[in-house]
Coordinates of N, CA and C in Angstrom, one line a residue:
Chain G
X1 N -141.9 215.0 -353.8 CA -141.0 213.9 -352.9 C -142.2 213.6 -351.6
X2 N -142.7 212.3 -351.2 CA -143.1 212.3 -350.5 C -142.7 212.8 -348.9
X3 N -143.8 213.0 -348.1 CA -143.4 214.0 -346.8 C -144.6 212.8 -345.8
X4 N -143.8 213.1 -344.7 CA -144.4 212.1 -343.2 C -144.9 212.9 -342.6
X5 N -145.9 212.5 -342.1 CA -147.3 212.8 -341.1 C -146.5 212.8 -339.9
X6 N -146.1 213.7 -338.9 CA -145.4 213.9 -338.3 C -146.2 214.7 -337.1
X7 N -146.3 214.1 -335.3 CA -147.8 214.5 -335.1 C -147.4 214.2 -333.1
X8 N -147.3 215.4 -332.8 CA -147.9 216.6 -332.9 C -146.6 217.7 -333.5
X9 N -147.3 218.9 -333.8 CA -146.4 219.7 -334.3 C -145.9 220.6 -333.4
X10 N -146.6 221.0 -332.4 CA -145.6 221.7 -331.4 C -146.4 221.0 -329.9
X11 N -145.4 221.1 -328.5 CA -145.5 220.4 -327.7 C -145.2 221.5 -326.5
X12 N -145.8 222.0 -325.9 CA -145.4 223.1 -324.4 C -145.7 221.4 -323.1
X13 N -144.5 221.2 -322.4 CA -145.0 220.5 -321.7 C -144.1 221.2 -320.1
X14 N -144.5 220.6 -319.1 CA -143.2 220.6 -317.6 C -142.5 220.0 -317.4
X15 N -141.5 220.4 -317.1 CA -140.1 219.6 -316.7 C -140.6 218.4 -316.0
X16 N -140.0 217.3 -316.1 CA -140.5 216.1 -315.6 C -141.6 215.2 -316.1
X17 N -142.3 215.9 -317.4 CA -143.3 215.3 -317.9 C -142.5 214.3 -318.7
X18 N -143.1 213.5 -319.0 CA -143.1 212.5 -320.7 C -143.6 213.1 -321.7
X19 N -143.1 212.5 -322.8 CA -143.4 213.0 -323.5 C -143.7 211.9 -324.6
X20 N -144.3 212.4 -325.8 CA -144.5 211.2 -327.0 C -144.9 211.8 -328.1
X21 N -144.2 211.0 -329.4 CA -144.7 212.1 -330.5 C -144.6 210.4 -332.0
X22 N -145.0 210.8 -332.8 CA -144.7 210.0 -333.9 C -144.7 210.4 -335.2
X23 N -144.6 209.4 -336.3 CA -144.8 209.7 -337.1 C -145.2 208.3 -338.5
X24 N -146.1 209.0 -339.4 CA -147.0 208.2 -340.2 C -146.2 208.3 -341.6
X25 N -146.6 207.1 -342.4 CA -146.1 207.1 -343.5 C -147.3 206.1 -344.7
X26 N -147.2 206.9 -345.7 CA -148.5 205.9 -346.6 C -147.8 204.9 -347.5
X27 N -146.2 204.8 -347.3 CA -145.4 203.3 -347.7 C -145.1 202.9 -346.4
X28 N -144.4 202.0 -347.2 CA -143.9 201.2 -346.2 C -142.4 201.4 -346.2
X29 N -141.3 201.5 -344.6 CA -140.1 201.7 -344.9 C -139.8 200.9 -344.3
X30 N -137.7 200.6 -344.1 CA -137.0 199.4 -344.1 C -136.4 200.4 -342.8
X31 N -136.7 201.3 -342.8 CA -135.8 202.3 -342.0 C -136.1 203.5 -341.3
X32 N -136.2 203.8 -340.2 CA -136.6 204.8 -339.3 C -135.6 205.7 -338.5
X33 N -135.5 206.4 -338.7 CA -134.4 207.7 -337.9 C -134.7 208.6 -336.8
X34 N -134.7 209.0 -335.9 CA -135.2 210.1 -335.2 C -133.7 211.3 -335.0
X35 N -134.3 212.2 -335.2 CA -133.2 213.4 -335.0 C -133.8 214.8 -333.9
X36 N -132.8 214.9 -333.7 CA -133.5 216.5 -332.5 C -132.2 217.6 -333.5
X37 N -133.2 218.9 -333.5 CA -132.2 219.8 -334.1 C -132.3 220.8 -332.9
X38 N -131.2 221.6 -332.9 CA -131.2 222.4 -331.6 C -131.3 224.4 -332.9
X39 N -132.0 225.1 -332.3 CA -132.3 226.6 -333.1 C -130.9 227.0 -334.3
X40 N -131.0 226.9 -335.0 CA -130.0 227.5 -335.6 C -128.6 226.2 -336.2
X41 N -128.7 225.0 -335.2 CA -128.0 224.3 -335.9 C -128.3 222.8 -336.8
X42 N -127.6 222.0 -336.7 CA -128.3 220.8 -338.2 C -128.9 220.0 -337.7
X43 N -129.7 218.7 -337.5 CA -130.3 217.8 -336.9 C -129.5 216.6 -336.7
X44 N -129.2 216.1 -335.1 CA -128.3 215.4 -334.8 C -129.1 213.9 -334.5
X45 N -128.9 213.0 -335.1 CA -129.0 211.8 -334.7 C -129.4 211.0 -333.3
X46 N -130.4 210.7 -333.0 CA -130.8 210.3 -331.7 C -131.4 208.7 -331.6
X47 N -131.6 208.1 -332.9 CA -132.0 206.4 -332.4 C -132.0 206.6 -334.0
X48 N -131.9 204.7 -334.5 CA -131.7 204.2 -336.0 C -133.1 203.1 -335.5
X49 N -133.4 202.8 -336.1 CA -134.5 201.7 -336.3 C -134.4 200.9 -337.5
X50 N -134.3 199.5 -337.3 CA -134.4 198.7 -338.9 C -134.5 197.6 -338.7
X51 N -135.7 197.6 -337.9 CA -136.3 196.0 -338.1 C -138.2 197.0 -337.7
X52 N -139.3 196.1 -338.2 CA -140.2 196.3 -337.4 C -140.5 195.7 -336.3
X53 N -141.0 196.6 -336.0 CA -141.3 195.9 -333.8 C -140.4 196.5 -332.6
X54 N -139.1 196.5 -333.9 CA -138.1 197.5 -332.9 C -138.1 198.0 -331.7
X55 N -137.8 198.0 -330.4 CA -137.8 199.3 -329.3 C -136.6 199.4 -329.1
X56 N -136.2 200.6 -329.5 CA -134.2 201.0 -329.4 C -134.2 201.9 -327.8
X57 N -133.5 201.7 -326.9 CA -133.7 203.4 -326.3 C -131.9 204.3 -326.1
X58 N -132.5 205.1 -325.9 CA -130.6 206.0 -326.2 C -131.0 206.5 -324.6
X59 N -130.8 206.1 -323.4 CA -130.6 207.6 -322.5 C -132.3 207.2 -322.0
X60 N -132.8 208.8 -322.0 CA -134.4 208.8 -321.4 C -135.3 208.7 -323.1
X61 N -134.6 208.6 -324.1 CA -135.1 208.9 -325.1 C -135.3 207.2 -325.7
X62 N -136.8 206.8 -325.9 CA -136.7 205.5 -326.5 C -137.5 205.4 -328.1
X63 N -137.6 205.1 -329.0 CA -138.2 204.8 -330.2 C -138.4 202.9 -330.7
X64 N -139.8 203.4 -331.9 CA -140.4 201.9 -331.5 C -140.7 202.0 -333.2
X65 N -140.1 201.2 -333.8 CA -140.4 200.5 -335.8 C -141.9 200.3 -335.3
X66 N -142.7 200.8 -335.7 CA -144.1 200.2 -336.2 C -144.2 199.0 -336.5
X67 N -145.1 198.0 -336.1 CA -145.2 196.4 -336.8 C -145.5 196.7 -337.8
X68 N -146.9 198.0 -338.5 CA -146.9 198.0 -340.0 C -146.3 198.0 -341.1
X69 N -145.0 199.0 -340.1 CA -143.8 200.0 -341.0 C -143.9 200.6 -341.9
X70 N -145.5 201.9 -341.3 CA -145.8 202.8 -341.4 C -145.8 203.2 -340.7
X71 N -145.1 203.2 -339.6 CA -145.2 204.5 -338.2 C -144.2 204.2 -336.8
X72 N -143.8 205.2 -336.5 CA -142.4 204.9 -335.9 C -143.0 206.0 -334.6
X73 N -142.7 206.0 -333.2 CA -143.4 206.7 -332.1 C -141.5 207.3 -331.7
X74 N -141.9 208.1 -330.9 CA -140.3 208.8 -330.0 C -140.8 208.7 -328.4
X75 N -140.7 208.5 -327.5 CA -141.1 208.8 -326.3 C -140.2 209.6 -325.3
X76 N -139.7 210.2 -324.6 CA -138.9 211.2 -323.7 C -139.4 211.2 -322.5
X77 N -139.0 210.2 -321.6 CA -139.0 210.3 -320.4 C -138.8 210.9 -319.4
X78 N -139.3 211.5 -318.6 CA -138.6 212.7 -317.1 C -138.1 213.7 -318.2
X79 N -138.7 214.3 -319.1 CA -138.0 216.0 -319.6 C -137.2 216.8 -319.0
X80 N -136.4 216.8 -319.5 CA -135.4 218.3 -319.0 C -135.1 219.5 -319.9
X81 N -134.9 220.9 -319.1 CA -135.1 221.8 -320.0 C -134.7 221.7 -321.3
X82 N -133.2 221.0 -321.4 CA -132.4 220.9 -322.6 C -132.6 220.2 -323.8
X83 N -133.8 219.4 -323.5 CA -135.0 218.8 -324.0 C -135.4 219.5 -325.2
X84 N -135.3 220.4 -325.1 CA -136.0 221.7 -326.2 C -135.2 221.7 -327.4
X85 N -135.9 222.1 -328.0 CA -135.3 221.9 -329.4 C -136.5 220.7 -330.9
X86 N -136.6 220.7 -331.6 CA -137.2 220.4 -333.0 C -136.9 218.4 -333.1
X87 N -137.8 217.7 -332.8 CA -137.4 216.4 -333.0 C -138.3 216.4 -334.9
X88 N -137.0 215.5 -334.9 CA -137.5 215.5 -336.6 C -137.2 213.5 -336.6
X89 N -138.5 212.9 -338.1 CA -138.3 211.8 -337.7 C -138.0 211.4 -339.2
X90 N -137.5 210.7 -340.2 CA -137.1 210.2 -341.5 C -136.9 208.6 -341.4
X91 N -137.4 208.6 -342.7 CA -137.7 207.3 -343.0 C -137.4 207.0 -344.6
X92 N -137.0 205.3 -344.7 CA -136.4 205.2 -346.1 C -137.3 203.8 -346.6
X93 N -138.2 203.6 -347.6 CA -138.5 202.3 -348.3 C -137.0 201.4 -348.8
X94 N -137.0 201.1 -350.1 CA -136.3 200.3 -350.7 C -135.5 201.5 -351.6
X95 N -135.7 202.3 -351.8 CA -134.4 203.1 -352.2 C -133.4 203.8 -351.4
X96 N -132.8 204.4 -352.1 CA -131.7 205.4 -350.6 C -131.6 206.2 -350.5
X97 N -133.3 207.0 -350.6 CA -134.0 208.4 -350.2 C -134.8 208.2 -349.0
X98 N -133.7 209.2 -347.9 CA -134.9 208.9 -347.1 C -135.9 210.5 -347.0
X99 N -136.8 210.3 -346.7 CA -138.1 211.0 -346.3 C -138.0 211.9 -344.8
X100 N -138.7 212.7 -344.8 CA -138.2 213.3 -343.8 C -139.6 214.2 -343.1
X101 N -139.9 214.2 -341.5 CA -141.4 214.6 -341.3 C -141.8 216.4 -341.0
X102 N -142.4 216.6 -340.9 CA -142.0 218.4 -340.8 C -141.4 218.8 -339.6
X103 N -141.5 217.7 -338.4 CA -140.5 217.8 -336.9 C -141.6 217.7 -336.2
X104 N -141.4 218.0 -334.9 CA -142.4 218.2 -333.7 C -141.7 219.4 -332.7
X105 N -142.1 220.3 -332.4 CA -141.2 221.6 -332.2 C -141.9 221.5 -330.2
X106 N -140.6 220.7 -329.2 CA -140.9 220.6 -327.8 C -140.3 222.2 -327.1
X107 N -140.6 222.2 -326.4 CA -140.8 223.3 -325.1 C -141.0 222.9 -323.7
X108 N -140.0 222.8 -323.0 CA -140.2 222.5 -321.2 C -140.1 223.6 -320.4
X109 N -141.1 223.7 -320.1 CA -141.3 224.8 -319.0 C -140.6 223.9 -317.7
X110 N -139.8 225.2 -317.2 CA -138.5 225.0 -315.7 C -140.2 224.5 -314.7
Chain U
X1 N -116.3 209.8 -334.4 CA -117.1 210.4 -334.9 C -117.1 210.9 -336.3
X2 N -118.3 210.9 -336.5 CA -118.8 211.2 -337.9 C -118.6 212.9 -337.9
X3 N -117.1 213.3 -338.7 CA -118.0 215.0 -339.4 C -118.0 215.8 -340.1
X4 N -119.4 216.7 -340.0 CA -119.4 216.6 -341.3 C -119.6 218.9 -341.4
X5 N -118.3 219.2 -341.9 CA -118.5 220.6 -341.4 C -118.9 221.3 -343.0
X6 N -119.6 222.2 -342.8 CA -120.3 223.3 -344.2 C -119.1 224.5 -343.7
X7 N -119.0 225.2 -345.4 CA -118.3 226.2 -345.5 C -118.8 227.6 -344.8
X8 N -120.1 228.0 -344.4 CA -120.2 229.2 -343.8 C -121.4 228.8 -342.7
X9 N -121.9 229.3 -341.6 CA -123.1 229.2 -341.4 C -123.9 230.3 -341.6
X10 N -123.6 231.8 -342.1 CA -124.3 232.5 -342.4 C -123.9 233.6 -343.3
X11 N -125.0 233.4 -344.6 CA -124.5 234.1 -346.1 C -125.4 235.0 -346.3
X12 N -124.8 236.3 -347.0 CA -125.8 237.4 -347.5 C -125.4 237.4 -348.8
X13 N -126.4 237.0 -349.8 CA -126.0 237.8 -351.0 C -127.5 237.9 -352.0
X14 N -126.7 238.4 -353.5 CA -127.8 239.5 -354.0 C -128.2 238.7 -354.9
X15 N -129.6 239.1 -355.4 CA -130.4 238.4 -356.1 C -129.2 238.8 -357.2
X16 N -129.3 237.5 -358.1 CA -128.0 237.0 -359.3 C -126.6 236.7 -359.4
X17 N -126.7 236.8 -357.8 CA -124.8 236.1 -357.5 C -125.4 234.8 -358.2
X18 N -124.0 234.6 -358.4 CA -123.5 233.2 -357.9 C -123.1 232.9 -356.8
X19 N -123.7 231.7 -356.2 CA -122.8 231.5 -354.6 C -122.7 229.6 -354.7
X20 N -121.8 229.7 -354.3 CA -121.2 228.0 -353.7 C -121.2 228.0 -352.2
X21 N -121.9 226.9 -352.3 CA -121.8 226.7 -350.8 C -121.1 224.9 -351.0
X22 N -119.9 225.0 -349.5 CA -119.5 223.7 -349.4 C -119.5 222.8 -348.4
X23 N -119.6 222.0 -348.6 CA -119.6 220.3 -347.5 C -118.8 219.5 -347.5
X24 N -118.0 219.4 -346.7 CA -116.6 218.4 -346.0 C -117.2 217.3 -345.6
X25 N -116.8 216.1 -345.4 CA -117.4 215.1 -344.3 C -115.7 214.3 -344.2
X26 N -115.1 214.1 -343.1 CA -114.1 213.2 -343.0 C -114.6 211.6 -342.5
X27 N -115.3 211.3 -343.2 CA -115.1 209.1 -342.6 C -115.4 208.5 -343.9
X28 N -114.5 209.8 -345.0 CA -115.1 208.6 -346.4 C -115.9 207.9 -346.4
X29 N -117.2 208.7 -346.4 CA -118.3 208.4 -347.1 C -118.6 208.3 -348.6
X30 N -119.2 207.4 -348.9 CA -119.7 207.3 -350.9 C -121.0 208.4 -350.3
X31 N -121.5 208.4 -349.9 CA -122.9 209.0 -350.2 C -123.2 210.8 -349.3
X32 N -123.1 211.6 -350.5 CA -123.7 213.3 -350.0 C -124.8 213.7 -350.1
X33 N -124.8 214.1 -349.2 CA -126.8 215.1 -350.0 C -127.2 216.4 -349.8
X34 N -127.3 217.4 -350.3 CA -127.6 218.4 -350.2 C -129.3 218.9 -350.0
X35 N -129.8 219.2 -348.5 CA -131.6 220.1 -348.3 C -131.7 221.3 -348.6
X36 N -133.0 221.2 -348.5 CA -133.3 222.7 -347.7 C -134.2 222.6 -347.0
X37 N -134.3 223.6 -345.7 CA -135.0 223.3 -344.6 C -136.0 225.0 -344.4
X38 N -137.2 224.3 -344.7 CA -138.0 225.7 -344.9 C -139.3 225.1 -343.7
X39 N -139.2 226.7 -343.3 CA -140.5 226.5 -342.2 C -142.0 225.4 -342.9
X40 N -142.7 224.5 -342.0 CA -143.6 224.3 -342.8 C -143.4 222.9 -343.7
X41 N -142.1 223.0 -343.9 CA -142.4 221.8 -345.4 C -140.9 220.9 -344.6
X42 N -140.0 220.8 -344.0 CA -139.6 219.9 -343.4 C -138.2 220.1 -344.1
X43 N -137.7 219.1 -344.9 CA -135.8 219.3 -344.8 C -136.5 218.0 -346.3
X44 N -135.9 218.7 -348.1 CA -136.6 218.4 -349.4 C -135.3 218.3 -349.8
X45 N -134.8 217.5 -350.7 CA -133.8 216.9 -351.1 C -133.6 217.4 -352.0
X46 N -132.0 218.4 -352.5 CA -132.0 218.8 -353.8 C -131.1 218.7 -354.8
X47 N -129.9 217.7 -354.2 CA -129.3 216.8 -355.0 C -128.4 215.9 -354.0
X48 N -128.3 214.4 -354.5 CA -127.3 213.6 -353.6 C -126.4 213.4 -355.2
X49 N -125.2 212.4 -354.3 CA -124.4 211.6 -354.7 C -123.4 210.8 -354.2
X50 N -123.6 209.4 -354.8 CA -122.5 208.3 -354.8 C -121.3 208.2 -354.6
X51 N -120.9 209.0 -355.4 CA -119.6 208.4 -355.7 C -118.6 210.3 -356.0
X52 N -117.4 210.0 -356.6 CA -116.9 211.3 -357.4 C -117.7 211.1 -358.4
X53 N -118.1 212.1 -358.6 CA -118.3 213.2 -360.0 C -119.3 212.1 -360.7
X54 N -120.0 211.5 -359.0 CA -121.3 211.7 -359.6 C -123.0 212.3 -358.7
X55 N -123.6 212.0 -359.7 CA -124.9 213.2 -359.3 C -126.3 212.7 -359.8
X56 N -127.4 213.0 -358.4 CA -128.5 213.4 -359.1 C -129.7 213.7 -359.0
X57 N -130.3 214.4 -359.0 CA -131.4 215.4 -358.8 C -131.9 214.6 -357.5
X58 N -132.5 216.1 -357.0 CA -133.6 215.1 -355.7 C -134.5 215.6 -356.3
X59 N -135.8 216.2 -355.1 CA -137.1 216.3 -355.6 C -137.2 217.9 -355.5
X60 N -136.2 218.8 -355.3 CA -136.1 220.0 -356.1 C -134.7 220.9 -356.7
X61 N -134.6 219.8 -357.3 CA -133.5 220.6 -358.3 C -133.1 221.8 -359.0
X62 N -134.5 222.2 -359.3 CA -134.5 223.2 -360.1 C -133.5 224.9 -359.1
X63 N -132.7 225.4 -360.1 CA -132.1 226.8 -359.8 C -130.7 225.8 -358.8
X64 N -130.6 224.6 -359.4 CA -129.5 224.3 -358.3 C -128.6 223.4 -359.1
X65 N -127.0 223.6 -358.9 CA -125.8 222.0 -359.6 C -125.5 221.8 -358.2
X66 N -124.7 221.0 -358.5 CA -123.1 220.3 -357.7 C -122.1 219.9 -358.0
X67 N -121.6 219.5 -358.2 CA -120.4 219.5 -357.7 C -120.1 218.5 -356.8
X68 N -118.7 217.2 -357.5 CA -118.3 216.0 -356.2 C -117.3 215.8 -357.2
X69 N -115.8 216.6 -357.0 CA -114.4 216.3 -357.9 C -113.9 215.2 -356.7
X70 N -113.8 215.4 -355.4 CA -113.6 214.6 -354.7 C -114.5 214.1 -353.7
X71 N -113.7 213.0 -353.2 CA -115.1 211.9 -352.7 C -115.4 212.6 -351.2
X72 N -114.5 213.9 -350.0 CA -114.7 214.6 -348.8 C -115.5 215.2 -349.6
X73 N -115.8 216.0 -350.4 CA -116.1 217.0 -350.9 C -117.7 217.4 -351.8
X74 N -118.8 217.9 -351.5 CA -120.1 218.2 -352.5 C -119.9 220.1 -351.6
X75 N -119.8 220.3 -353.4 CA -120.7 221.5 -353.0 C -122.0 222.1 -353.8
X76 N -122.7 222.7 -353.7 CA -124.2 222.9 -353.9 C -123.5 224.9 -354.5
X77 N -124.5 224.6 -355.7 CA -124.1 226.0 -356.4 C -125.3 226.7 -356.8
X78 N -125.1 228.1 -356.8 CA -126.5 228.3 -357.2 C -126.1 229.6 -358.4
X79 N -126.0 228.8 -359.5 CA -126.0 229.8 -360.3 C -126.5 231.4 -360.6
X80 N -127.9 231.5 -360.3 CA -128.1 232.9 -359.9 C -129.2 233.2 -359.0
X81 N -128.6 233.8 -358.1 CA -129.6 233.6 -356.5 C -130.8 234.2 -356.6
X82 N -131.9 233.9 -355.8 CA -133.0 234.3 -356.1 C -133.2 234.3 -355.0
X83 N -134.9 235.2 -354.9 CA -135.0 235.3 -353.0 C -135.8 234.5 -352.6
X84 N -136.2 233.2 -353.8 CA -136.6 232.3 -353.2 C -136.2 231.2 -352.8
X85 N -134.9 231.5 -352.9 CA -133.7 230.7 -352.3 C -133.3 230.6 -351.2
X86 N -134.1 231.9 -350.5 CA -133.3 231.9 -348.8 C -134.2 231.4 -348.3
X87 N -133.2 230.2 -347.7 CA -133.6 229.1 -347.0 C -132.2 228.7 -345.8
X88 N -132.5 227.8 -345.1 CA -131.1 226.9 -344.4 C -130.9 226.0 -345.3
X89 N -129.5 225.9 -345.3 CA -129.2 224.5 -346.4 C -128.3 223.7 -345.8
X90 N -128.8 222.5 -345.5 CA -128.2 221.3 -345.0 C -127.1 220.6 -345.5
X91 N -126.0 220.2 -345.5 CA -125.6 218.9 -345.8 C -125.6 217.6 -345.2
X92 N -125.4 216.7 -345.6 CA -125.4 215.2 -345.0 C -124.9 214.3 -345.3
X93 N -124.3 213.4 -344.5 CA -122.7 212.0 -345.3 C -123.6 211.1 -345.3
X94 N -123.0 209.9 -345.5 CA -124.2 208.4 -345.4 C -122.8 207.3 -346.0
X95 N -122.8 206.4 -345.2 CA -122.1 205.1 -345.8 C -122.7 204.8 -346.0
X96 N -122.5 203.8 -346.7 CA -123.4 202.9 -347.6 C -124.7 203.2 -348.6
X97 N -125.8 202.8 -348.3 CA -126.5 202.8 -349.1 C -128.4 202.2 -347.5
X98 N -127.6 201.8 -347.2 CA -128.2 201.3 -345.8 C -128.1 201.9 -344.2
X99 N -127.2 202.6 -344.3 CA -127.3 203.5 -342.8 C -127.8 204.7 -342.6
X100 N -127.6 205.1 -341.5 CA -128.0 206.4 -341.3 C -127.3 208.3 -342.1
X101 N -128.5 209.0 -342.1 CA -127.2 210.2 -342.4 C -127.2 211.2 -341.1
X102 N -125.7 211.9 -341.5 CA -125.3 212.4 -340.8 C -125.6 214.0 -341.1
X103 N -125.3 214.8 -340.5 CA -125.7 216.6 -341.2 C -124.6 217.8 -340.1
X104 N -124.5 217.7 -341.0 CA -123.8 219.3 -340.8 C -124.4 220.4 -339.9
X105 N -123.6 221.3 -339.9 CA -124.2 222.3 -339.1 C -125.4 223.6 -339.4
X106 N -124.8 223.2 -341.1 CA -126.3 224.1 -341.7 C -125.7 225.3 -342.4
X107 N -125.9 226.3 -343.7 CA -126.0 227.3 -343.5 C -127.2 228.1 -344.1
X108 N -127.5 229.4 -343.2 CA -128.2 230.5 -343.4 C -128.0 231.3 -344.6
X109 N -129.1 231.0 -345.6 CA -128.4 231.9 -346.8 C -129.5 232.6 -346.9
X110 N -129.0 233.8 -347.0 CA -130.0 235.2 -347.7 C -130.1 235.9 -348.8
X111 N -130.9 235.9 -349.5 CA -130.8 236.4 -351.0 C -131.9 237.8 -350.8
X112 N -130.5 238.5 -351.1 CA -131.6 239.8 -351.1 C -131.7 240.9 -352.6

């Protein structure tokens, strides 16, 4: 199955810093989702994007659906310790199956 | 809020045992999915179901089967567990075909 390229693989940042991560695909997608997963838990949906160019916010989180429809970006502003976790992107083309990135592990240093 | 529950958070089984992983969702969603999650490999789709008694193979169905006798319940079966099936198993639920998936808390299975 297809796998999305997600980068960076891991990030270590100071509390208060902004964070950016992205996902790219070789195929065009119609939907992009961003999830956060805490250790030992299932992924929790953060933001859903359905239209090329769309920019959506959820509190300090902002995600964008790339114009080419082959990429998406997630930004976290003013990071706090509870932002620690693994962030996953997921994309869906014309079929029903979602494909997932390998995750970005975020560590926030107080 | 959508709630997806999985029968066990942690499970330890022996090689050759038959293993049942249960998933229940409470939002009357048509679609349900089983994934496994391994370090460096992300989430890989094992099986999915669009309706009761319906099932379709995902990317890695070998060694697994599924059952969907009721709309709210989707079971993953390991007929004869092997050590390479040690993994985190995640169930997801989805309304319709164009919406986001909601995940359960996961079952961490260890096969000895």
